[in-house]
mmCIF file of C-alpha atoms and ligand atoms in Angstrom:
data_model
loop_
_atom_site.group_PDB
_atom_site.id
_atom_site.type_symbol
_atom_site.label_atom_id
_atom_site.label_comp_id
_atom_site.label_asym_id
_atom_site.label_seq_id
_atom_site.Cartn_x
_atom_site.Cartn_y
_atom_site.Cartn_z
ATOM 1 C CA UNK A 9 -50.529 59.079 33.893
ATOM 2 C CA UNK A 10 -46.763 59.984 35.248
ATOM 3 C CA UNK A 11 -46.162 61.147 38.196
ATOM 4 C CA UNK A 12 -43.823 64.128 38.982
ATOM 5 C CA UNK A 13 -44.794 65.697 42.066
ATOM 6 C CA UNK A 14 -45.412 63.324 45.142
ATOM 7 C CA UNK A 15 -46.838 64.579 48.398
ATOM 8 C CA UNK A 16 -45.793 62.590 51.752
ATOM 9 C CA UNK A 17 -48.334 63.277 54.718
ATOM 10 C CA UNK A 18 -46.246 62.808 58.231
ATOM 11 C CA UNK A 19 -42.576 63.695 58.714
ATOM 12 C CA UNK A 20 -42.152 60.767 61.432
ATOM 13 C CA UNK A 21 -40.290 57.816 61.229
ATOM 14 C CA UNK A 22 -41.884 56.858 58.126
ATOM 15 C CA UNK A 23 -42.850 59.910 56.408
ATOM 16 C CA UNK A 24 -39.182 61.535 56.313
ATOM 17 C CA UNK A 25 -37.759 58.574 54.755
ATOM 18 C CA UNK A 26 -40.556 57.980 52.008
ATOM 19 C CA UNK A 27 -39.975 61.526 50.829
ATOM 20 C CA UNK A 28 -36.456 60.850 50.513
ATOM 21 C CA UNK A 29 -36.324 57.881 48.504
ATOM 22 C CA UNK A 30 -38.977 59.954 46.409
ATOM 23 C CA UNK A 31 -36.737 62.531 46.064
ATOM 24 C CA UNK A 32 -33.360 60.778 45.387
ATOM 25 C CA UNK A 33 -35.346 59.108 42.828
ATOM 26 C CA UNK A 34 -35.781 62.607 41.133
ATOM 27 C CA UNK A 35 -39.364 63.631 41.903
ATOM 28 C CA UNK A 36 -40.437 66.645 43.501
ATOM 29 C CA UNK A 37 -41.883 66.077 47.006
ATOM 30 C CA UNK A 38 -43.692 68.055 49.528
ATOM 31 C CA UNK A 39 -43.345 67.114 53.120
ATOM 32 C CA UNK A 40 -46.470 67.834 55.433
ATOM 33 C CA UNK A 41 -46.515 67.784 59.178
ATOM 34 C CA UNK A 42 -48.939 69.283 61.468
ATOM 35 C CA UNK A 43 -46.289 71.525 63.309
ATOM 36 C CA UNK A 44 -43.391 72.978 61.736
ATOM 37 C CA UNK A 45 -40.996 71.607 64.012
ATOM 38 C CA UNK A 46 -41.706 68.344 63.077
ATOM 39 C CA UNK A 47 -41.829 68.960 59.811
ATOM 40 C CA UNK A 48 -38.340 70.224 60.433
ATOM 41 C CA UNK A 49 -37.440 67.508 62.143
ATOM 42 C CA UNK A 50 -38.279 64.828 59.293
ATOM 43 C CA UNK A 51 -35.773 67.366 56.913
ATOM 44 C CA UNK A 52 -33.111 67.833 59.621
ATOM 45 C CA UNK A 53 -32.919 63.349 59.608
ATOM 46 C CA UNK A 54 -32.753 62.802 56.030
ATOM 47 C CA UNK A 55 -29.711 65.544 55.663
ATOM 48 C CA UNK A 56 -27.896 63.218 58.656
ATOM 49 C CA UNK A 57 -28.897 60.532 56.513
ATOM 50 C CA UNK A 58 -27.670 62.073 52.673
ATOM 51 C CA UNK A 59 -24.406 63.410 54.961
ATOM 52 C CA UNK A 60 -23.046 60.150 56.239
ATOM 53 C CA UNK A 61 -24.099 58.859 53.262
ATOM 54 C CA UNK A 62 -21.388 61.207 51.596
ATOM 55 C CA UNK A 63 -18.914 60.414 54.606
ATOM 56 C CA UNK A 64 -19.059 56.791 53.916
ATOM 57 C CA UNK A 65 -18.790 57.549 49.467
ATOM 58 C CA UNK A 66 -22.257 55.990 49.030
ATOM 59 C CA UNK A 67 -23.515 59.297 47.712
ATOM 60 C CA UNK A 68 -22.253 62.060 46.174
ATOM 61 C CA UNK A 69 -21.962 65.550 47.622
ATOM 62 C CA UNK A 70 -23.687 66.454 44.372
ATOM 63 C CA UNK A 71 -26.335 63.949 44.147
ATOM 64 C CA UNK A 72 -27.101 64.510 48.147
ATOM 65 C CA UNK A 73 -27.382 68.213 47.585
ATOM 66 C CA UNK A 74 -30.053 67.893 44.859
ATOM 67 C CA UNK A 75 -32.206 65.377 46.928
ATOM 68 C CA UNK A 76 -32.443 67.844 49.826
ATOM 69 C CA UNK A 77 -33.453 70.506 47.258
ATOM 70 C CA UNK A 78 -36.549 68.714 45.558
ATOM 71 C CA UNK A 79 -38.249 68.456 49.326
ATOM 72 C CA UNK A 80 -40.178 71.060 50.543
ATOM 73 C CA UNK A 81 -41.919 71.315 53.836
ATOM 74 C CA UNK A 82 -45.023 72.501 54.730
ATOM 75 C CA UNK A 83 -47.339 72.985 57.469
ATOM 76 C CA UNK A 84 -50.439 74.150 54.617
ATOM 77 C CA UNK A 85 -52.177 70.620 53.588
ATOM 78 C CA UNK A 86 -53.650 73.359 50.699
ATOM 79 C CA UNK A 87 -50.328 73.960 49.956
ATOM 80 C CA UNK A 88 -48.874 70.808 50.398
ATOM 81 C CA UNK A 89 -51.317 69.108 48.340
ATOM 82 C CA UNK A 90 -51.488 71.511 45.252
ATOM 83 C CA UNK A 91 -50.831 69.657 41.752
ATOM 84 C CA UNK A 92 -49.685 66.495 43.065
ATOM 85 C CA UNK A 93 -49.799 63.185 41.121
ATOM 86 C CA UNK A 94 -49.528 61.300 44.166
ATOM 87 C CA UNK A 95 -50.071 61.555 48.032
ATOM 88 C CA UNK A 96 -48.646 58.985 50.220
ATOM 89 C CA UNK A 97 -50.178 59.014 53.816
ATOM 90 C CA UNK A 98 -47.480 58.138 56.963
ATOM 91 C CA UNK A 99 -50.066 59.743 59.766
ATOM 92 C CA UNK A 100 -50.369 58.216 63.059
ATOM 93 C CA UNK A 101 -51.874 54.988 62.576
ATOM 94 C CA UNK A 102 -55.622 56.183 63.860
ATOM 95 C CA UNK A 103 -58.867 55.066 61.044
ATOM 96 C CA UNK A 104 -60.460 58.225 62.221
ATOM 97 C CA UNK A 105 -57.687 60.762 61.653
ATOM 98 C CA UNK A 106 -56.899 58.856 58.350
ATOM 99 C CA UNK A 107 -60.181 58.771 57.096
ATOM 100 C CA UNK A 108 -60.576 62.723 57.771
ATOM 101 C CA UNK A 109 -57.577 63.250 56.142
ATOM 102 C CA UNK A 110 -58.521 61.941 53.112
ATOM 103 C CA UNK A 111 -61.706 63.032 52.855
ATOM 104 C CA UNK A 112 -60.213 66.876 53.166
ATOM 105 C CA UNK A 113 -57.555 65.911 50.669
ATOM 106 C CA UNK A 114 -60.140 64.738 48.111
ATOM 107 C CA UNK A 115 -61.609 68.424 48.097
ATOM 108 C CA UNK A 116 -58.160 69.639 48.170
ATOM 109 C CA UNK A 117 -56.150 67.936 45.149
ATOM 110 C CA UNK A 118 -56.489 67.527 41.766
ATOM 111 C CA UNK A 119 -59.173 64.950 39.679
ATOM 112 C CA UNK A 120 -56.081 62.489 38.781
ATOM 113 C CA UNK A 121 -54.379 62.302 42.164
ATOM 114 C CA UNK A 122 -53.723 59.099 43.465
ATOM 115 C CA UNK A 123 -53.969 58.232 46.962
ATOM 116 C CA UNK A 124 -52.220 55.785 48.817
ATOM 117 C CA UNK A 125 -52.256 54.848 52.436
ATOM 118 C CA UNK A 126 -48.821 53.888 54.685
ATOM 119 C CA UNK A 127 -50.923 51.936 56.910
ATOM 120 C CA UNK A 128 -49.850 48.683 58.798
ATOM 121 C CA UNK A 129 -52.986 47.277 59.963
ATOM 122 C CA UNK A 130 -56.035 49.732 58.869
ATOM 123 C CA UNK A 131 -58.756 48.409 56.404
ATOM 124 C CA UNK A 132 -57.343 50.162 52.704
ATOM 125 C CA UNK A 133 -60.941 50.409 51.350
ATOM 126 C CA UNK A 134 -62.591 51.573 54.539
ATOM 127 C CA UNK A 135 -59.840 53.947 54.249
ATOM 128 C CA UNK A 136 -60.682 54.717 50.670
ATOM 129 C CA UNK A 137 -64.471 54.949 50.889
ATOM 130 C CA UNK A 138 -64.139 58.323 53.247
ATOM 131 C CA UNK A 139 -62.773 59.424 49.466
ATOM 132 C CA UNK A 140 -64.869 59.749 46.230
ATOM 133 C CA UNK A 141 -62.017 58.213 44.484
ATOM 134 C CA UNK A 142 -62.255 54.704 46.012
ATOM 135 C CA UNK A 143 -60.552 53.822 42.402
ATOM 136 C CA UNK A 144 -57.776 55.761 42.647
ATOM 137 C CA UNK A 145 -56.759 54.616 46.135
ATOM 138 C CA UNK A 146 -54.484 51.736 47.755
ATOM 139 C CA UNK A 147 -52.049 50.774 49.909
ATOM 140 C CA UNK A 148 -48.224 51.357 49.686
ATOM 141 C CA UNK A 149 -46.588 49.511 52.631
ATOM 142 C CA UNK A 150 -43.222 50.627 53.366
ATOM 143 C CA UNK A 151 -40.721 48.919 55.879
ATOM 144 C CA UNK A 152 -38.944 50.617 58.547
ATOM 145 C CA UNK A 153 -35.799 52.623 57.284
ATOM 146 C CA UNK A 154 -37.864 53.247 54.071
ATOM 147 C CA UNK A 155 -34.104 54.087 52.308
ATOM 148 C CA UNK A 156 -32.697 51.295 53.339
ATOM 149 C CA UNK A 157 -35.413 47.888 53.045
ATOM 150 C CA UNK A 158 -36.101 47.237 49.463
ATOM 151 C CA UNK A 159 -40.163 45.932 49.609
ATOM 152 C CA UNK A 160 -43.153 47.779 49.349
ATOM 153 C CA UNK A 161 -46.329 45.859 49.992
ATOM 154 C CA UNK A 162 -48.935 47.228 47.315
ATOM 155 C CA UNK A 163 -52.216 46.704 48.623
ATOM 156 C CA UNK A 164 -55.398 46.130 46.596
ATOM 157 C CA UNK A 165 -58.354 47.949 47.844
ATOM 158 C CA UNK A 166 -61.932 46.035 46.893
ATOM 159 C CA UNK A 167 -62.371 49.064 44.622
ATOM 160 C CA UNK A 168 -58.853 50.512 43.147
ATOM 161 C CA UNK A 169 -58.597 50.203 39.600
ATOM 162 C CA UNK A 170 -56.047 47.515 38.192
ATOM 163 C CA UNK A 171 -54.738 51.517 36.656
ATOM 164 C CA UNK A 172 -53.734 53.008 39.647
ATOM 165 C CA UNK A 173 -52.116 49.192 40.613
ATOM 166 C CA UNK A 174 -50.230 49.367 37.737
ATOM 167 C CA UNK A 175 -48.760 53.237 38.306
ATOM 168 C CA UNK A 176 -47.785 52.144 41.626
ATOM 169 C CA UNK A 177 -46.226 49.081 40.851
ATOM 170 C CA UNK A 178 -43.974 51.114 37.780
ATOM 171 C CA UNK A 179 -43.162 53.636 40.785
ATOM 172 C CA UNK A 180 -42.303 51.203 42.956
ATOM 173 C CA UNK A 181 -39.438 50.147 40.481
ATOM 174 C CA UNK A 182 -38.453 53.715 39.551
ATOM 175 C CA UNK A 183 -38.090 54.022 43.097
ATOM 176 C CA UNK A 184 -36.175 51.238 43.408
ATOM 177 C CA UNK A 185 -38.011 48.834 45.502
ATOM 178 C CA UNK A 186 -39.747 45.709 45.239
ATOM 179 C CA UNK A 187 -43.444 45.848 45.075
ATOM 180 C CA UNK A 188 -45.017 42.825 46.383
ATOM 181 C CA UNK A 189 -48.795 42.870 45.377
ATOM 182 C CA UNK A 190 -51.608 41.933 47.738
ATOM 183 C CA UNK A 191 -55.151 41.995 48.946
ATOM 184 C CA UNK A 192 -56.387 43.984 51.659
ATOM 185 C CA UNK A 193 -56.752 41.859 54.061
ATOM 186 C CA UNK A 194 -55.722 42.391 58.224
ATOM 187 C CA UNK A 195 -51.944 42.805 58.046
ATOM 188 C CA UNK A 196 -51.180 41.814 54.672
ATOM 189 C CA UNK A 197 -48.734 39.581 53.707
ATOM 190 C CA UNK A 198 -45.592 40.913 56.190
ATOM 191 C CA UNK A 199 -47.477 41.933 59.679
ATOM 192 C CA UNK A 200 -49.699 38.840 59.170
ATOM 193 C CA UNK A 201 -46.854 36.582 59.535
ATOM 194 C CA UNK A 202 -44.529 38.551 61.937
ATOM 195 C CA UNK A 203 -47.560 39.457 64.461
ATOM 196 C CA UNK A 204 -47.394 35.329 65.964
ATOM 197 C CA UNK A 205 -43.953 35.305 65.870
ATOM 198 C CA UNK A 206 -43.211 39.005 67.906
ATOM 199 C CA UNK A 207 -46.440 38.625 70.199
ATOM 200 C CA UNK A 208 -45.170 35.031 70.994
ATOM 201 C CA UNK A 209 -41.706 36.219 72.019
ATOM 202 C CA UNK A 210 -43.388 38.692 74.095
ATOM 203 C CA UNK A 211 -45.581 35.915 75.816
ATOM 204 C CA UNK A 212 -42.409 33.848 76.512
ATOM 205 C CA UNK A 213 -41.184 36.863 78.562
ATOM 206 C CA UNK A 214 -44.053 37.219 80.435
ATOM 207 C CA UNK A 215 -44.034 33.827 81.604
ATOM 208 C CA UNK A 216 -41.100 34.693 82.910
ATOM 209 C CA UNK A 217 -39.006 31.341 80.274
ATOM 210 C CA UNK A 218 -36.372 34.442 79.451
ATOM 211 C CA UNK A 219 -35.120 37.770 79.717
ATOM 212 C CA UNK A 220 -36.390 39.713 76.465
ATOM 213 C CA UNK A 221 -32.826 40.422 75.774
ATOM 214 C CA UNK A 222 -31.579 36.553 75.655
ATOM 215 C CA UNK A 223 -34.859 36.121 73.965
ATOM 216 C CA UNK A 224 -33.427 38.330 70.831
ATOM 217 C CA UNK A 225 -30.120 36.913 70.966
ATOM 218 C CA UNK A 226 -31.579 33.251 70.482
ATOM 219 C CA UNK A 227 -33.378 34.354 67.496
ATOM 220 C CA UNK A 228 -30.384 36.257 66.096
ATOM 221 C CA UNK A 229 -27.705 33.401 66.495
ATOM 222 C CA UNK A 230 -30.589 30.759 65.364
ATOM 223 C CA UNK A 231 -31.658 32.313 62.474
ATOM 224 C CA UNK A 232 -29.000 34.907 61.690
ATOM 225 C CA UNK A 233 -32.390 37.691 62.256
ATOM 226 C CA UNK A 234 -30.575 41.047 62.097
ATOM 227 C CA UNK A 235 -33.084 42.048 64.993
ATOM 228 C CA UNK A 236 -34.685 40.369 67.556
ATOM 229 C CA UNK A 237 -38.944 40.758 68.132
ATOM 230 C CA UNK A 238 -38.025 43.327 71.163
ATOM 231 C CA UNK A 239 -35.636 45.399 69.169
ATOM 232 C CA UNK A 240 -37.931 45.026 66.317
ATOM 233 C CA UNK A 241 -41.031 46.134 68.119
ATOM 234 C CA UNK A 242 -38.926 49.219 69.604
ATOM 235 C CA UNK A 243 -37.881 49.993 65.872
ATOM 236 C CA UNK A 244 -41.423 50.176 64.712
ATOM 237 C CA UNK A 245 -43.463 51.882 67.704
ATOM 238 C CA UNK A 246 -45.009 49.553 70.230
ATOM 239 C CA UNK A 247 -47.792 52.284 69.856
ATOM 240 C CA UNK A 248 -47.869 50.972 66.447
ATOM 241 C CA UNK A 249 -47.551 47.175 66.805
ATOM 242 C CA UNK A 250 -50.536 47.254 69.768
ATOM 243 C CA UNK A 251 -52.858 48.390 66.960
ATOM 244 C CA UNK A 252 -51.667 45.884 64.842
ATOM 245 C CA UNK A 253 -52.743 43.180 67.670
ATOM 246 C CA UNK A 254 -56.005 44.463 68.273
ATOM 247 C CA UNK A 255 -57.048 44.986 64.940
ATOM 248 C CA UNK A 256 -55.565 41.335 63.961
ATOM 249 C CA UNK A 257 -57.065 40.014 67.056
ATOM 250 C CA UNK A 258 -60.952 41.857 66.268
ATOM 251 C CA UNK A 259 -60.628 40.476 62.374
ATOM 252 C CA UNK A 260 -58.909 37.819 63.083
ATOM 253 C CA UNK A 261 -60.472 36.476 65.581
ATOM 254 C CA UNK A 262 -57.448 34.538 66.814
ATOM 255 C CA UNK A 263 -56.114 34.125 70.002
ATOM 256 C CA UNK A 264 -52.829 34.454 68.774
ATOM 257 C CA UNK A 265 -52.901 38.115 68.213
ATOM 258 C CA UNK A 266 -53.948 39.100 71.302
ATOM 259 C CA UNK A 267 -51.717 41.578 72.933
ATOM 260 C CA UNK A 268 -49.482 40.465 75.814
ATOM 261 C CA UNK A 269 -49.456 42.226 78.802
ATOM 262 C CA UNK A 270 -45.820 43.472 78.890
ATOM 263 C CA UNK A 271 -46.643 45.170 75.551
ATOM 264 C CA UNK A 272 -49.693 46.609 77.329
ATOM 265 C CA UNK A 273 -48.114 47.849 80.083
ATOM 266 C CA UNK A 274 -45.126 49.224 77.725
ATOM 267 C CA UNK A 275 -47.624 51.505 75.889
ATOM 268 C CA UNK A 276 -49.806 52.529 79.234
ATOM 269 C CA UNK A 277 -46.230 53.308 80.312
ATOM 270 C CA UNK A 278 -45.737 55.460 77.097
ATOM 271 C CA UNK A 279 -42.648 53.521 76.822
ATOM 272 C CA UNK A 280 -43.140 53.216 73.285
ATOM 273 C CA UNK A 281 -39.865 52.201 71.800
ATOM 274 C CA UNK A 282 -36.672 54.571 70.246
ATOM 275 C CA UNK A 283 -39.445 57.303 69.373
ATOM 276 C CA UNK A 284 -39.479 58.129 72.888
ATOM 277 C CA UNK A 285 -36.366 57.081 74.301
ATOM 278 C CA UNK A 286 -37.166 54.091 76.151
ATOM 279 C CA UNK A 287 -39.116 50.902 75.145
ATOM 280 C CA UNK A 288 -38.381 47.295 76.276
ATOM 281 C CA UNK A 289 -34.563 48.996 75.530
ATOM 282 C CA UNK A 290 -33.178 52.407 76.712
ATOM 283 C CA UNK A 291 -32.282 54.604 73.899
ATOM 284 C CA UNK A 292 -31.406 58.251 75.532
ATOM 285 C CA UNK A 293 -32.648 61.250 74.298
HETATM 286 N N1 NAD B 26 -42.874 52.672 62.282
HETATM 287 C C1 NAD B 26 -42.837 51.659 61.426
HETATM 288 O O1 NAD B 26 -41.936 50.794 61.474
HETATM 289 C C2 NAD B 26 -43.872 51.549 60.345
HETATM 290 C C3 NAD B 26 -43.666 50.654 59.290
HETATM 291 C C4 NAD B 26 -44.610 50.597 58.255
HETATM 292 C C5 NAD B 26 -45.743 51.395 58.316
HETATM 293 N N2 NAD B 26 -45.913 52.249 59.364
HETATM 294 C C6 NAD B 26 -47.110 53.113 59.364
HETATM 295 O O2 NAD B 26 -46.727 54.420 58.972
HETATM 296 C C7 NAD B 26 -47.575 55.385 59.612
HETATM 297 C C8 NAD B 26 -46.707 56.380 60.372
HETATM 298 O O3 NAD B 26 -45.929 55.678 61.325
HETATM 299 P P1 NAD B 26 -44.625 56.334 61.961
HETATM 300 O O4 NAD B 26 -43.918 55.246 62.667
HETATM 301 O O5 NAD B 26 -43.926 57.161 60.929
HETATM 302 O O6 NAD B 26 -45.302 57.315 63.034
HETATM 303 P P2 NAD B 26 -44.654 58.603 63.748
HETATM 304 O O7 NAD B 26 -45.428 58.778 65.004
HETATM 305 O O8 NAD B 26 -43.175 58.493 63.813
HETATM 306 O O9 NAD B 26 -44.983 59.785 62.722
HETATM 307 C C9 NAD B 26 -46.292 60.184 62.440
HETATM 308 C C10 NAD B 26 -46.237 61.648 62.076
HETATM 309 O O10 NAD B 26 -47.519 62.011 61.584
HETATM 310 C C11 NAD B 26 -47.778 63.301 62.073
HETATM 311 N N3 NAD B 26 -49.211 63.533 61.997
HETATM 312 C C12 NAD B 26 -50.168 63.227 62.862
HETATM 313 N N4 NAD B 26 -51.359 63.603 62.389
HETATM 314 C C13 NAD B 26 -51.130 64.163 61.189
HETATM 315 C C14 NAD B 26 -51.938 64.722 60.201
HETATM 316 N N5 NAD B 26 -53.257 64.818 60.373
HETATM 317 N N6 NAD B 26 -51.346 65.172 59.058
HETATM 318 C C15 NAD B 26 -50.007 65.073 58.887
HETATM 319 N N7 NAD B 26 -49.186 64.552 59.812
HETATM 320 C C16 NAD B 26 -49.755 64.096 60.939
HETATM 321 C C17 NAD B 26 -47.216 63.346 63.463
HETATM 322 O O11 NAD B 26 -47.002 64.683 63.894
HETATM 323 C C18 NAD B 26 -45.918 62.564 63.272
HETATM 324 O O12 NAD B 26 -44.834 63.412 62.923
HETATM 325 C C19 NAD B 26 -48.546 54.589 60.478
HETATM 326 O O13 NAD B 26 -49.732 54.371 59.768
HETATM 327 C C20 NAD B 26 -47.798 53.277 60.705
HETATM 328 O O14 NAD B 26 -48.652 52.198 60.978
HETATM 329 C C21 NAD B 26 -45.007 52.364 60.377
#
């Protein structure tokens, strides 16, 4: 099966820049968001991005121009959904929602559609058994820009066929990125091994060993990280990341994933990172 037309659930941080790799790769996306401003707000951040990427003769005016033009946005999941080859959920990372999401899509879309799932921390086939195409479903992690990072974590569900794993590995590479392949199991490969590490940082703070901002700059000099765990978890959402400790922490059952209180009391707070202007850094409007 090829695929032609993707669809990219969520116009967030994750969504808008899936759909644009998608479509500076040349396929025809459809961008779905439950509101239309956010919908328009995914579109109105990947032109800034295609623009200074003109400015700064990365991209040509041409080539920019053409990758805006194969995205369209929609509010309809009917719509959005109609004779696509793929869908590639970036919802708020809830089981519920996603599960109910599928479960509609798998009335709405087409016998051959593969589904695949952007979550960080969710259980791919508990995900994929709200479907009746447990087969044709999996897990395509994407890092945080999507344009930018070059893996994608392809995640084995219990039941996808080693078909579908091989369609999304072959996209991966028309895409441009590196798939790395892996089981479903809590946090995969990536969040598995950067949960300890972030979660610790956090922990040193709370004991009160460092500010959280000399805390980053020790890891960046040390290890030349382009990001410290604080910047990192205000990049990602610490919405986000506090699912990934609970869920880690529940399946895990390790005390090393349990969530430390400053990153509780950043998300009571609703201080959830550069989403919403302030997380352990201020970021403005
Ligand atoms: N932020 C990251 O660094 C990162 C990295 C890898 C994976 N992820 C995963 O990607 C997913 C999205 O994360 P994000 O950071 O983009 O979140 P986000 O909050 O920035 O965006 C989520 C978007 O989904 C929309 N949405 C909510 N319910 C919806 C529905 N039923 N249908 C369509 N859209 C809906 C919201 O309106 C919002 O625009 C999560 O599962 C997250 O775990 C995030």
């Amino acid at each position: 099966m090829e695929i032609k037309r993707i669809c990219v659930l969520g116009a967030g941080a994750m969504g808008h820049g899936i759909a644009q790799v998608c479509a500076q790769a040349g396929y025809d996306v459809s961008l779905r968001d439950i509101e239309d401003k956010f919908v328009q707000g995914g579109i109105d951040r990947i032109r800034k991005f295609l623009d200074g990427s003109v400015e700064r003769k990365k991209m040509t005016r041409e080539k920019a121009d053409a990758t805006l033009s194969r995205i369209k946005g929609y509010v309809d999941l009917k719509e959005a959904a109609r004779d696509v080859d793929l869908v590639i959920e970036a919802i708020i990372e809830n089981m519920e929602i996603k599960k109910a999401t599928f479960k509609e899509l798998d009335a709405l879309c087409p016998a051959h559609t593969i589904f695949a799932s952007n979550t960080s921390y969710q259980c791919v086939t508990e995900i994929a058994a709200a479907t009746k195409r447990p087969d044709k479903f999996l897990g395509m992690h994407w890092f945080n820009p999507p344009p930018i990072m070059r893996g994608v974590e392809v995640i084995k569900g219990e039941k996808t066929s080693q078909e579908t794993l091989d369609i999304i590995v072959d996209l991966c590479h028309k895409l441009g990125k590196q798939p790395g392949v892996c089981k479903d199991s809590p946090g995969f490969i990536v969040n598995r091994l950067l949960q300890p590490w972030r979660n610790e940082s956090f922990r040193l703070y709370d004991e009160g060993v460092a500010s959280f901002q000399d805390i980053d700059k020790a890891l960046k000099t040390a290890y030349n990280f382009r990001m410290g765990p604080f910047e990192l978890g205000d990049l990602v959402g610490l919405e986000i990341a506090i699912v990934g400790n609970e869920t880690m922490y529940r399946e895990l059952k390790s005390d090393v994933f349990k969530p430390a209180r400053c990153h509780i009391m950043k998300v009571r707070a609703g201080d959830w990172g550069r989403k919403t202007g302030q997380g352990f850094y201020e970021y403005g409007k």
